[in-house]
């Protein structure tokens, strides 16, 4: 209980932090009544194929946050070498490289930069990984997928 | 009736009956009046045997009934007429004590006395006969003579005075007028005798005594020169007390209805049992007199204590008079033939009335005062005596409720409205606190009365500012209290602050008998807590009584707001303003202030302010050090503020002139060398510049201006002093000026107004400015052969008019609380934006609930306030409304 309380306090202060000093292209806010579930928004960075695209995320914080990383998924389907069809992300800091010094902001920035710089060594989406080298072609497929994803929702 | 009686007794009983009737039949009026008591002989010889026979034949009750019946008849048919005859010449229907002339009144009263005499004589006659009946017939039985008398009295009253409603009314009026007039005479004679004593004393003792007495009865100015004057004076004295129109013919000798005759009359009335039925009437007069007396003497006069003298007056006038009426029979004890308990009874009645009247004095006085509470508070502390009086009433009778409601209402009507200055409201609030602590040391009344004031004050933006300035203003009493504060009472203070009401150990001044309550055990939850607890006799010392008030005042003020931080923040920003804007501030005074506040509110909370003051002293030292190391920096006086401890200093940033900026950089370097790793950040908008302006040659004007004004005028500076005089001064456009300073055109225009108003520069054409060089203009004018110097002045003054139109607007200072609110709303805004980014669209209720949930520390608005705020954001085109939902405007 007390742990829950300190976690929600930490999340509160992260929220305040994020609200008062927003970083361009990323944002997040608790989803509904539970401060342990957030929705995030990431815009594709400038000069990448993802520019002008906006992806919704879901962030679920464990009760032992920040000692354990939150579970982060794409809610908007994202065509990306390190994101699978269910929105799961393959990112080291979300797994074994997680450290309590990370926070919602740094996490979202990492994911934002992952969009433009995928790790093609260990792809979840091998088709996307194979297509990455051909940026024009990649962009065509990406835009088509993005259209499908956003019109669906 | 008789014939139907027992046949055996018929004959002899008839005889007896006839005898009785012949002896006791009602005689003529004259006979009654001149009636002499029957001799004992006659009784023994004639009546006794007769009555023995009556008893023998058991005719007692018959005889008695018959006698009462005939008395009744007589009363109804004869005596009633006789009685009302006395008032034949009086228009009873229009009788009114306030309108009837003194002469008529005198007549009526005279007639009244006569009529009562008559009644009394008749009454005595019957009374004696009844006594015979009693003695001879019922003596041995358990028959009470008082019962017979009572019956006689009732017959008298019902058949003479109370035959018709109208007669009842008339009789009451007559009684009322009689008593009232007698009361007036009585008071007059009372003051007359006072006066006589006074005169005697005066002659004997000289002035000292006179002064003393004069103070006591200071309504009348007593002069001693001539007897006549004195008499007139006397008339005035009594007039002012009794408030009755009295014609001058009532000179003192004649108004003096002899007490004896009055007492005699009262005794008669008592015998007739009229006193009992007229109690209503004379007490009504007394209540009225008490009310009038209090109103005349006390209304609007708050600088004197009255209660004691009113009670004295009541004792000497009211109760004496009452005693004359009610106790008249007791005084002539030897005449009282029959009843012993009568005395006791009338004494009981007297005491009852005395208590009631005393009560009514307290009641009237407190009512009078309560209706004037607001004015009394305004005049506090001059009105202190009346508050002390009121506090006595507060102990005696339950007036809290009326007092609270009345005070609340009058404060609401007269004080808590937009027309009143905040400082006035605070002053009044403080006076109220002081005044109420006199009346009710427990603070219960103040707690209730103060609530609406506190609530109202907390709505006003400048309240904190006013309070803080009262904390620091040496002439203010609050400042004095702060100075007198004794930190040893800290324990008390803490408990006080926590409870918001009195707790802790309080001691009562033994001298003040009104504060003997045990408010130590006072319970704040007791809503109607009466002030009259049991005195605990807890009177260890008198001094602490004052401390209670002091603590009250400051705590009451601080309690307007939830936390003391607000005050300290405001104090800090005011301190900062003072330190930064005033050059020759009195640092010692500020130090003293901070120390006083520290004593009162604790060290930690004033830590920042201490640092601020320390910065001032430190800067001076550092300045000298830096100036000594570099000669170039001589003209700088720098204040070095520790950023963390000062309030945020906001202001317009602008570019300094290069030459100055260079020196400032130099200074910074010196500082950083001495104080590594600290850095200097210049607050450019703060500070003062001593400026000498030389326009033309030798014409020097001195100014003390803000840096931005100085920088502005420096742009007009010309370097070619000695070059061609023919060249006009620089003409600079607003555009240029604002670019040079790096500020908006609007701000530049505002700042220019200062120089325009000082006639240093002028607007030559639209948004183009130039230095006014009078020297050159004069020269030009001379060249144009215009020699009249007046014209020059005319010109410039016409210029003046154009410029005067615009006045530099000082931005209204917002109090810290307002700034805080603004800051809070900025946070709320970012939360709303953050929400809308992630949720795309949200309805009002959802925004409200999420803000309440995730931003509870800052967000305190109601849903209506939020709606208004969202509406503002919509107007600023930050968000838009689609249907019922809000979304980010793209």
Coordinates of C-alpha atoms in Angstrom, one line a residue, chain B residues 149-646:
Chain B
X149 CA -62.1 42.4 52.9
X150 CA -61.2 40.9 49.6
X151 CA -64.8 40.5 48.7
X152 CA -65.4 44.1 49.6
X153 CA -62.5 45.3 47.5
X154 CA -63.6 43.3 44.6
X155 CA -67.1 44.7 44.8
X156 CA -65.7 48.2 44.9
X157 CA -63.5 47.6 41.9
X158 CA -66.0 45.8 39.7
X159 CA -68.9 48.1 40.5
X160 CA -67.2 51.5 40.3
X161 CA -64.1 51.3 38.1
X162 CA -64.8 48.4 36.0
X163 CA -68.5 48.6 35.2
X164 CA -67.9 49.2 31.5
X165 CA -64.8 48.7 29.4
X166 CA -64.7 52.4 28.8
X167 CA -64.6 53.2 32.5
X168 CA -61.9 50.7 33.0
X169 CA -59.9 52.4 30.4
X170 CA -60.5 55.9 31.8
X171 CA -59.6 54.7 35.3
X172 CA -56.4 53.2 34.0
X173 CA -55.6 56.5 32.2
X174 CA -56.2 58.5 35.4
X175 CA -54.1 56.1 37.4
X176 CA -51.3 56.3 34.8
X177 CA -51.3 60.0 34.8
X178 CA -51.4 60.2 38.5
X179 CA -48.4 57.9 38.9
X180 CA -46.5 59.5 36.1
X181 CA -47.0 63.0 37.4
X182 CA -46.1 61.9 40.9
X183 CA -43.0 60.2 39.6
X184 CA -41.9 63.3 37.8
X185 CA -42.6 65.4 40.9
X186 CA -40.7 62.9 42.9
X187 CA -37.6 63.0 40.7
X188 CA -37.8 66.7 40.6
X189 CA -37.8 66.9 44.4
X190 CA -35.1 64.3 44.4
X191 CA -32.9 66.5 42.3
X192 CA -34.0 69.5 44.2
X193 CA -32.9 68.0 47.5
X194 CA -29.7 66.9 45.8
X195 CA -29.2 70.4 44.7
X196 CA -29.8 71.8 48.1
X197 CA -27.2 69.5 49.5
X198 CA -24.9 70.5 46.8
X199 CA -25.4 74.2 47.4
X200 CA -24.8 73.7 51.1
X201 CA -21.7 71.7 50.5
X202 CA -20.5 74.2 48.0
X203 CA -20.8 77.0 50.4
X204 CA -18.9 75.0 53.0
X205 CA -16.4 73.2 51.1
X206 CA -15.6 75.3 48.1
X207 CA -14.7 74.2 44.7
X208 CA -13.2 70.8 45.1
X209 CA -16.3 69.1 46.1
X210 CA -18.3 71.0 43.6
X211 CA -16.2 69.6 40.8
X212 CA -16.6 66.2 42.1
X213 CA -20.3 66.4 42.2
X214 CA -20.5 68.1 39.0
X215 CA -18.7 65.2 37.4
X216 CA -21.2 62.9 38.9
X217 CA -24.2 64.8 37.6
X218 CA -22.4 66.4 34.8
X219 CA -25.5 66.7 32.6
X220 CA -26.4 69.9 34.4
X221 CA -23.9 72.6 34.6
X222 CA -24.2 74.1 38.0
X223 CA -23.7 77.7 38.5
X224 CA -23.5 79.4 41.8
X225 CA -23.9 83.1 41.2
X226 CA -27.5 83.8 41.8
X227 CA -30.4 82.0 43.3
X228 CA -32.8 82.8 40.5
X229 CA -30.5 81.5 37.9
X230 CA -29.9 78.5 39.9
X231 CA -33.6 77.8 40.0
X232 CA -33.9 78.0 36.3
X233 CA -30.8 75.9 36.0
X234 CA -32.4 73.4 38.3
X235 CA -35.4 73.3 36.1
X236 CA -33.2 72.4 33.2
X237 CA -31.4 69.8 35.1
X238 CA -34.5 67.9 36.1
X239 CA -35.9 68.4 32.7
X240 CA -33.0 66.8 31.0
X241 CA -33.4 63.8 33.2
X242 CA -37.1 63.3 33.0
X243 CA -37.7 64.3 29.4
X244 CA -41.1 65.8 30.1
X245 CA -42.6 69.0 29.0
X246 CA -43.2 71.0 32.1
X247 CA -44.7 74.4 32.2
X248 CA -42.8 77.0 34.2
X249 CA -45.6 77.5 36.7
X250 CA -44.6 74.3 38.3
X251 CA -42.0 75.8 40.4
X252 CA -40.1 73.6 42.7
X253 CA -42.1 74.4 45.8
X254 CA -45.4 73.5 44.2
X255 CA -44.4 70.4 42.4
X256 CA -43.3 69.0 45.7
X257 CA -46.4 67.0 46.4
X258 CA -45.5 66.1 49.9
X259 CA -44.1 62.7 50.2
X260 CA -46.4 62.1 53.1
X261 CA -49.6 63.0 51.3
X262 CA -48.5 60.8 48.5
X263 CA -47.7 57.9 50.8
X264 CA -51.0 58.5 52.5
X265 CA -52.7 58.2 49.2
X266 CA -50.8 55.2 48.3
X267 CA -51.8 53.6 51.6
X268 CA -55.4 54.3 50.7
X269 CA -54.9 52.8 47.3
X270 CA -53.3 49.9 49.0
X271 CA -56.2 49.4 51.3
X272 CA -58.6 49.6 48.4
X273 CA -56.5 47.0 46.8
X274 CA -55.9 49.4 43.9
X275 CA -52.2 49.0 44.1
X276 CA -52.4 45.4 43.0
X277 CA -54.5 46.1 40.1
X278 CA -52.5 49.2 39.1
X279 CA -49.1 47.5 39.4
X280 CA -49.2 47.1 35.7
X281 CA -49.6 50.8 35.4
X282 CA -46.9 52.2 37.6
X283 CA -44.4 49.6 36.6
X284 CA -45.1 50.5 33.0
X285 CA -44.2 54.0 33.9
X286 CA -41.1 52.9 35.6
X287 CA -40.0 50.8 32.6
X288 CA -40.7 53.7 30.4
X289 CA -38.7 56.0 32.7
X290 CA -35.8 53.7 32.8
X291 CA -35.8 53.4 29.1
X292 CA -36.1 57.2 28.6
X293 CA -33.4 57.9 31.2
X294 CA -31.0 55.5 29.7
X295 CA -31.7 56.7 26.2
X296 CA -31.3 60.4 27.1
X297 CA -28.2 60.0 29.1
X298 CA -26.3 57.3 27.2
X299 CA -27.2 57.6 23.6
X300 CA -24.2 58.5 21.6
X301 CA -22.0 59.0 24.6
X302 CA -19.4 56.3 24.8
X303 CA -16.6 58.0 26.7
X304 CA -18.2 57.5 30.1
X305 CA -19.3 54.7 32.2
X306 CA -23.0 54.9 33.0
X307 CA -24.2 51.6 34.4
X308 CA -23.1 52.4 37.9
X309 CA -24.7 55.8 38.0
X310 CA -27.9 54.4 36.4
X311 CA -28.1 51.9 39.1
X312 CA -27.5 54.5 41.7
X313 CA -30.2 56.6 40.2
X314 CA -32.5 53.7 40.2
X315 CA -31.7 53.0 43.8
X316 CA -32.4 56.6 44.8
X317 CA -35.3 57.4 42.6
X318 CA -37.0 54.4 41.1
X319 CA -36.8 52.0 44.0
X320 CA -37.5 54.7 46.5
X321 CA -40.6 55.7 44.7
X322 CA -41.6 52.1 44.2
X323 CA -41.1 51.5 47.9
X324 CA -43.3 54.5 48.7
X325 CA -46.1 52.9 46.7
X326 CA -45.7 49.3 47.6
X327 CA -44.5 49.6 51.1
X328 CA -46.7 52.4 52.2
X329 CA -48.8 50.2 54.5
X330 CA -45.8 48.7 56.2
X331 CA -44.5 52.1 57.3
X332 CA -47.6 52.7 59.4
X333 CA -47.5 49.5 61.1
X334 CA -49.5 50.5 64.2
X335 CA -52.5 51.4 62.1
X336 CA -52.5 48.0 60.6
X337 CA -55.3 46.3 62.5
X338 CA -55.8 43.1 60.8
X339 CA -53.2 41.5 58.7
X340 CA -49.6 40.7 59.5
X341 CA -48.7 38.8 56.4
X342 CA -49.7 41.8 54.3
X343 CA -46.3 43.4 55.1
X344 CA -44.4 40.4 54.2
X345 CA -46.4 40.1 51.0
X346 CA -45.9 43.7 49.9
X347 CA -42.2 43.4 50.7
X348 CA -42.1 40.3 48.5
X349 CA -43.8 42.1 45.7
X350 CA -41.5 45.1 46.1
X351 CA -38.4 42.9 45.9
X352 CA -39.9 41.1 42.9
X353 CA -40.3 44.4 41.1
X354 CA -37.0 45.6 42.2
X355 CA -35.3 42.6 40.6
X356 CA -37.4 43.0 37.5
X357 CA -36.5 46.7 37.2
X358 CA -32.9 46.0 37.7
X359 CA -33.0 43.4 35.0
X360 CA -34.7 45.9 32.8
X361 CA -32.0 48.4 33.4
X362 CA -29.4 45.9 32.2
X363 CA -31.6 45.0 29.4
X364 CA -32.3 48.6 28.3
X365 CA -28.8 49.6 28.6
X366 CA -27.4 46.7 26.6
X367 CA -30.1 47.2 24.0
X368 CA -29.1 50.8 23.7
X369 CA -25.5 49.9 23.4
X370 CA -26.0 47.0 21.1
X371 CA -27.9 49.3 18.7
X372 CA -24.8 51.6 18.8
X373 CA -22.2 48.9 18.6
X374 CA -20.8 49.9 15.3
X375 CA -20.3 53.5 16.3
X376 CA -18.8 52.4 19.5
X377 CA -16.3 50.2 17.7
X378 CA -15.5 53.1 15.3
X379 CA -14.7 55.3 18.3
X380 CA -12.7 52.6 20.1
X381 CA -10.6 53.0 22.3
X382 CA -12.4 56.3 23.3
X383 CA -15.5 54.2 23.7
X384 CA -13.8 51.9 26.1
X385 CA -16.0 52.8 29.2
X386 CA -19.2 51.8 27.4
X387 CA -17.7 48.5 26.4
X388 CA -16.8 47.9 30.0
X389 CA -20.4 48.7 31.0
X390 CA -21.7 46.4 28.3
X391 CA -19.5 43.6 29.6
X392 CA -21.2 43.8 32.9
X393 CA -24.5 43.4 31.2
X394 CA -23.0 40.5 29.3
X395 CA -22.4 38.8 32.5
X396 CA -25.8 39.4 33.9
X397 CA -28.2 38.8 31.1
X398 CA -28.0 36.7 28.0
X399 CA -27.3 39.1 25.2
X400 CA -24.8 37.2 23.1
X401 CA -27.3 36.2 20.5
X402 CA -28.7 39.7 19.9
X403 CA -25.2 41.1 20.0
X404 CA -23.9 38.7 17.5
X405 CA -26.8 39.0 15.1
X406 CA -26.9 42.8 15.4
X407 CA -23.2 43.2 15.0
X408 CA -23.0 40.9 12.1
X409 CA -25.8 42.7 10.4
X410 CA -24.5 46.2 11.0
X411 CA -21.0 45.1 9.9
X412 CA -22.4 43.7 6.8
X413 CA -24.4 46.8 6.0
X414 CA -21.8 49.4 7.0
X415 CA -18.4 47.9 6.6
X416 CA -18.2 44.9 4.3
X417 CA -19.1 46.6 1.1
X418 CA -17.1 47.7 -1.9
X419 CA -17.1 51.3 -0.7
X420 CA -15.0 50.7 2.3
X421 CA -11.2 50.8 2.1
X422 CA -9.5 47.6 3.0
X423 CA -7.3 49.4 5.5
X424 CA -10.5 50.8 7.2
X425 CA -12.0 47.4 7.3
X426 CA -8.9 46.0 8.9
X427 CA -8.8 48.9 11.5
X428 CA -12.4 48.3 12.3
X429 CA -11.8 44.6 12.5
X430 CA -8.9 45.1 15.0
X431 CA -11.1 47.5 17.0
X432 CA -13.8 44.9 17.0
X433 CA -11.4 42.3 18.3
X434 CA -10.3 44.5 21.1
X435 CA -13.8 45.6 22.0
X436 CA -15.2 42.1 22.0
X437 CA -12.4 40.8 24.1
X438 CA -13.5 43.3 26.8
X439 CA -17.1 42.1 26.6
X440 CA -16.4 38.4 26.2
X441 CA -12.9 37.3 27.1
X442 CA -13.7 33.8 26.0
X443 CA -13.6 35.0 22.4
X444 CA -16.8 33.1 21.5
X445 CA -18.5 36.3 20.3
X446 CA -15.6 37.4 18.3
X447 CA -15.3 34.0 16.8
X448 CA -18.8 34.3 15.3
X449 CA -18.7 38.0 14.5
X450 CA -15.2 37.8 13.0
X451 CA -16.0 35.0 10.6
X452 CA -17.8 37.1 8.0
X453 CA -15.2 39.8 8.3
X454 CA -12.4 37.3 7.7
X455 CA -14.2 35.8 4.8
X456 CA -14.8 39.1 3.3
X457 CA -11.2 40.3 3.8
X458 CA -9.9 37.1 2.3
X459 CA -11.7 38.0 -0.9
X460 CA -10.0 41.3 -1.2
X461 CA -6.7 41.3 -3.1
X462 CA -5.0 44.0 -1.1
X463 CA -5.8 42.6 2.3
X464 CA -2.5 40.9 2.8
X465 CA -0.7 44.0 1.7
X466 CA -2.5 46.2 4.1
X467 CA -2.0 43.8 7.0
X468 CA 1.7 43.5 6.2
X469 CA 2.1 47.2 6.1
X470 CA 0.4 47.5 9.4
X471 CA 3.0 45.0 10.7
X472 CA 5.8 47.2 9.6
X473 CA 4.3 50.7 10.1
X474 CA 5.8 52.1 13.3
X475 CA 2.8 54.3 14.0
X476 CA 0.4 51.4 13.8
X477 CA -0.8 49.7 16.9
X478 CA -0.3 46.3 15.5
X479 CA 3.4 47.2 15.1
X480 CA 3.3 48.2 18.8
X481 CA 1.8 44.9 19.7
X482 CA 4.4 43.1 17.7
X483 CA 7.1 45.0 19.6
X484 CA 5.5 44.2 22.9
X485 CA 5.2 40.6 22.1
X486 CA 6.8 38.4 24.7
X487 CA 8.1 35.2 23.3
X488 CA 7.8 33.5 26.7
X489 CA 4.1 33.2 26.0
X490 CA 4.9 31.1 23.0
X491 CA 3.4 28.0 24.4
X492 CA 0.2 29.8 24.7
X493 CA 0.5 31.2 21.2
X494 CA 1.0 27.8 19.7
X495 CA -2.0 26.3 21.4
X496 CA -3.9 29.4 20.4
X497 CA -3.0 29.0 16.8
X498 CA -3.8 25.4 16.7
X499 CA -7.2 25.7 18.3
X500 CA -8.1 28.9 16.6
X501 CA -9.6 29.9 19.9
X502 CA -8.4 30.5 23.4
X503 CA -6.9 27.7 25.2
X504 CA -3.9 27.6 27.5
X505 CA -3.5 29.4 30.7
X506 CA -5.3 32.6 31.1
X507 CA -5.3 34.7 34.2
X508 CA -7.9 37.2 35.1
X509 CA -7.4 40.6 36.5
X510 CA -8.9 40.6 40.0
X511 CA -9.8 44.2 39.6
X512 CA -12.2 43.6 36.8
X513 CA -15.1 41.9 38.4
X514 CA -16.6 41.3 35.0
X515 CA -13.9 39.0 33.8
X516 CA -14.1 36.6 36.6
X517 CA -15.5 33.9 34.4
X518 CA -13.7 30.8 34.2
X519 CA -12.9 30.8 30.5
X520 CA -10.1 28.5 31.1
X521 CA -12.6 25.7 30.8
X522 CA -14.4 27.4 28.0
X523 CA -15.6 25.0 25.4
X524 CA -15.6 26.4 21.9
X525 CA -18.1 23.9 20.7
X526 CA -20.8 25.3 23.0
X527 CA -22.7 27.4 20.6
X528 CA -24.6 29.6 22.9
X529 CA -21.9 29.5 25.5
X530 CA -23.1 32.0 28.0
X531 CA -20.6 34.3 29.5
X532 CA -21.6 33.5 33.0
X533 CA -19.5 30.6 34.0
X534 CA -18.6 30.0 37.6
X535 CA -15.9 32.3 38.7
X536 CA -12.8 30.2 39.5
X537 CA -11.1 33.0 41.3
X538 CA -8.1 32.3 39.2
X539 CA -6.5 35.6 39.6
X540 CA -2.8 35.2 39.9
X541 CA -1.8 38.3 38.1
X542 CA -3.3 41.1 36.1
X543 CA -0.8 41.7 33.4
X544 CA -1.5 38.8 31.2
X545 CA -5.0 40.0 30.5
X546 CA -3.6 42.5 28.0
X547 CA -1.5 39.8 26.3
X548 CA -4.6 37.9 25.5
X549 CA -5.8 40.8 23.5
X550 CA -2.6 41.3 21.7
X551 CA -2.3 37.7 20.6
X552 CA -5.9 37.9 19.6
X553 CA -5.3 40.7 17.2
X554 CA -2.4 39.4 15.3
X555 CA -3.7 35.8 15.2
X556 CA -7.1 37.0 14.1
X557 CA -5.5 38.9 11.3
X558 CA -3.3 35.9 10.3
X559 CA -6.2 33.6 10.6
X560 CA -8.0 35.4 7.8
X561 CA -5.9 33.1 5.6
X562 CA -5.2 29.4 6.0
X563 CA -1.5 29.6 6.2
X564 CA 1.0 32.0 7.5
X565 CA 3.2 31.4 4.4
X566 CA 1.0 33.7 2.4
X567 CA 1.8 36.5 4.8
X568 CA 5.4 35.9 4.8
X569 CA 5.5 35.7 1.0
X570 CA 3.8 39.0 0.8
X571 CA 6.1 40.4 3.4
X572 CA 9.0 39.2 1.4
X573 CA 7.9 40.7 -1.8
X574 CA 7.2 44.0 -0.1
X575 CA 10.5 43.9 1.6
X576 CA 12.1 43.2 -1.8
X577 CA 10.3 46.2 -3.3
X578 CA 11.4 48.4 -0.5
X579 CA 15.0 47.3 -0.6
X580 CA 15.3 47.6 -4.4
X581 CA 13.4 50.7 -5.1
X582 CA 14.3 53.0 -2.2
X583 CA 17.9 54.1 -2.1
X584 CA 18.2 55.5 1.3
X585 CA 16.1 52.9 3.1
X586 CA 16.6 52.4 6.8
X587 CA 18.3 49.0 7.0
X588 CA 18.2 49.0 10.8
X589 CA 14.5 49.4 10.7
X590 CA 14.1 46.5 8.4
X591 CA 16.3 44.4 10.5
X592 CA 14.3 45.2 13.5
X593 CA 11.1 44.3 11.7
X594 CA 12.4 41.0 10.6
X595 CA 13.6 40.3 14.1
X596 CA 10.1 41.2 15.5
X597 CA 8.4 39.0 13.0
X598 CA 10.9 36.2 13.8
X599 CA 9.9 36.4 17.5
X600 CA 6.3 36.2 16.5
X601 CA 6.3 33.6 13.8
X602 CA 9.4 31.7 14.3
X603 CA 12.9 31.8 12.8
X604 CA 12.6 29.4 9.9
X605 CA 9.7 31.0 8.2
X606 CA 11.6 34.3 8.0
X607 CA 14.9 32.8 6.9
X608 CA 14.6 34.2 3.4
X609 CA 13.9 37.7 4.6
X610 CA 16.9 37.5 6.8
X611 CA 19.1 36.5 3.8
X612 CA 17.7 39.3 1.8
X613 CA 18.7 41.9 4.4
X614 CA 22.1 40.2 4.8
X615 CA 22.5 40.6 1.0
X616 CA 22.2 44.3 1.4
X617 CA 25.0 44.5 3.9
X618 CA 27.2 42.0 2.1
X619 CA 26.8 43.9 -1.2
X620 CA 28.2 47.0 0.3
X621 CA 31.3 45.3 1.4
X622 CA 31.8 43.5 -1.8
X623 CA 31.2 46.7 -3.7
X624 CA 34.0 48.4 -2.0
X625 CA 36.3 45.4 -2.6
X626 CA 35.5 45.3 -6.3
X627 CA 35.8 49.1 -6.7
X628 CA 39.1 49.1 -5.0
X629 CA 40.5 46.5 -7.4
X630 CA 39.3 48.3 -10.5
X631 CA 39.1 52.1 -10.8
X632 CA 36.9 52.0 -13.8
X633 CA 34.0 50.6 -11.8
X634 CA 33.9 53.6 -9.5
X635 CA 30.5 54.8 -10.5
X636 CA 28.8 51.5 -9.8
X637 CA 26.9 50.7 -6.7
X638 CA 25.8 47.1 -7.1
X639 CA 23.4 45.2 -5.0
X640 CA 24.1 41.5 -5.1
X641 CA 21.1 39.4 -4.4
X642 CA 21.1 35.7 -3.6
X643 CA 18.7 34.6 -6.2
X644 CA 17.3 31.6 -4.3
X645 CA 16.0 33.7 -1.4
X646 CA 14.5 36.6 -3.3

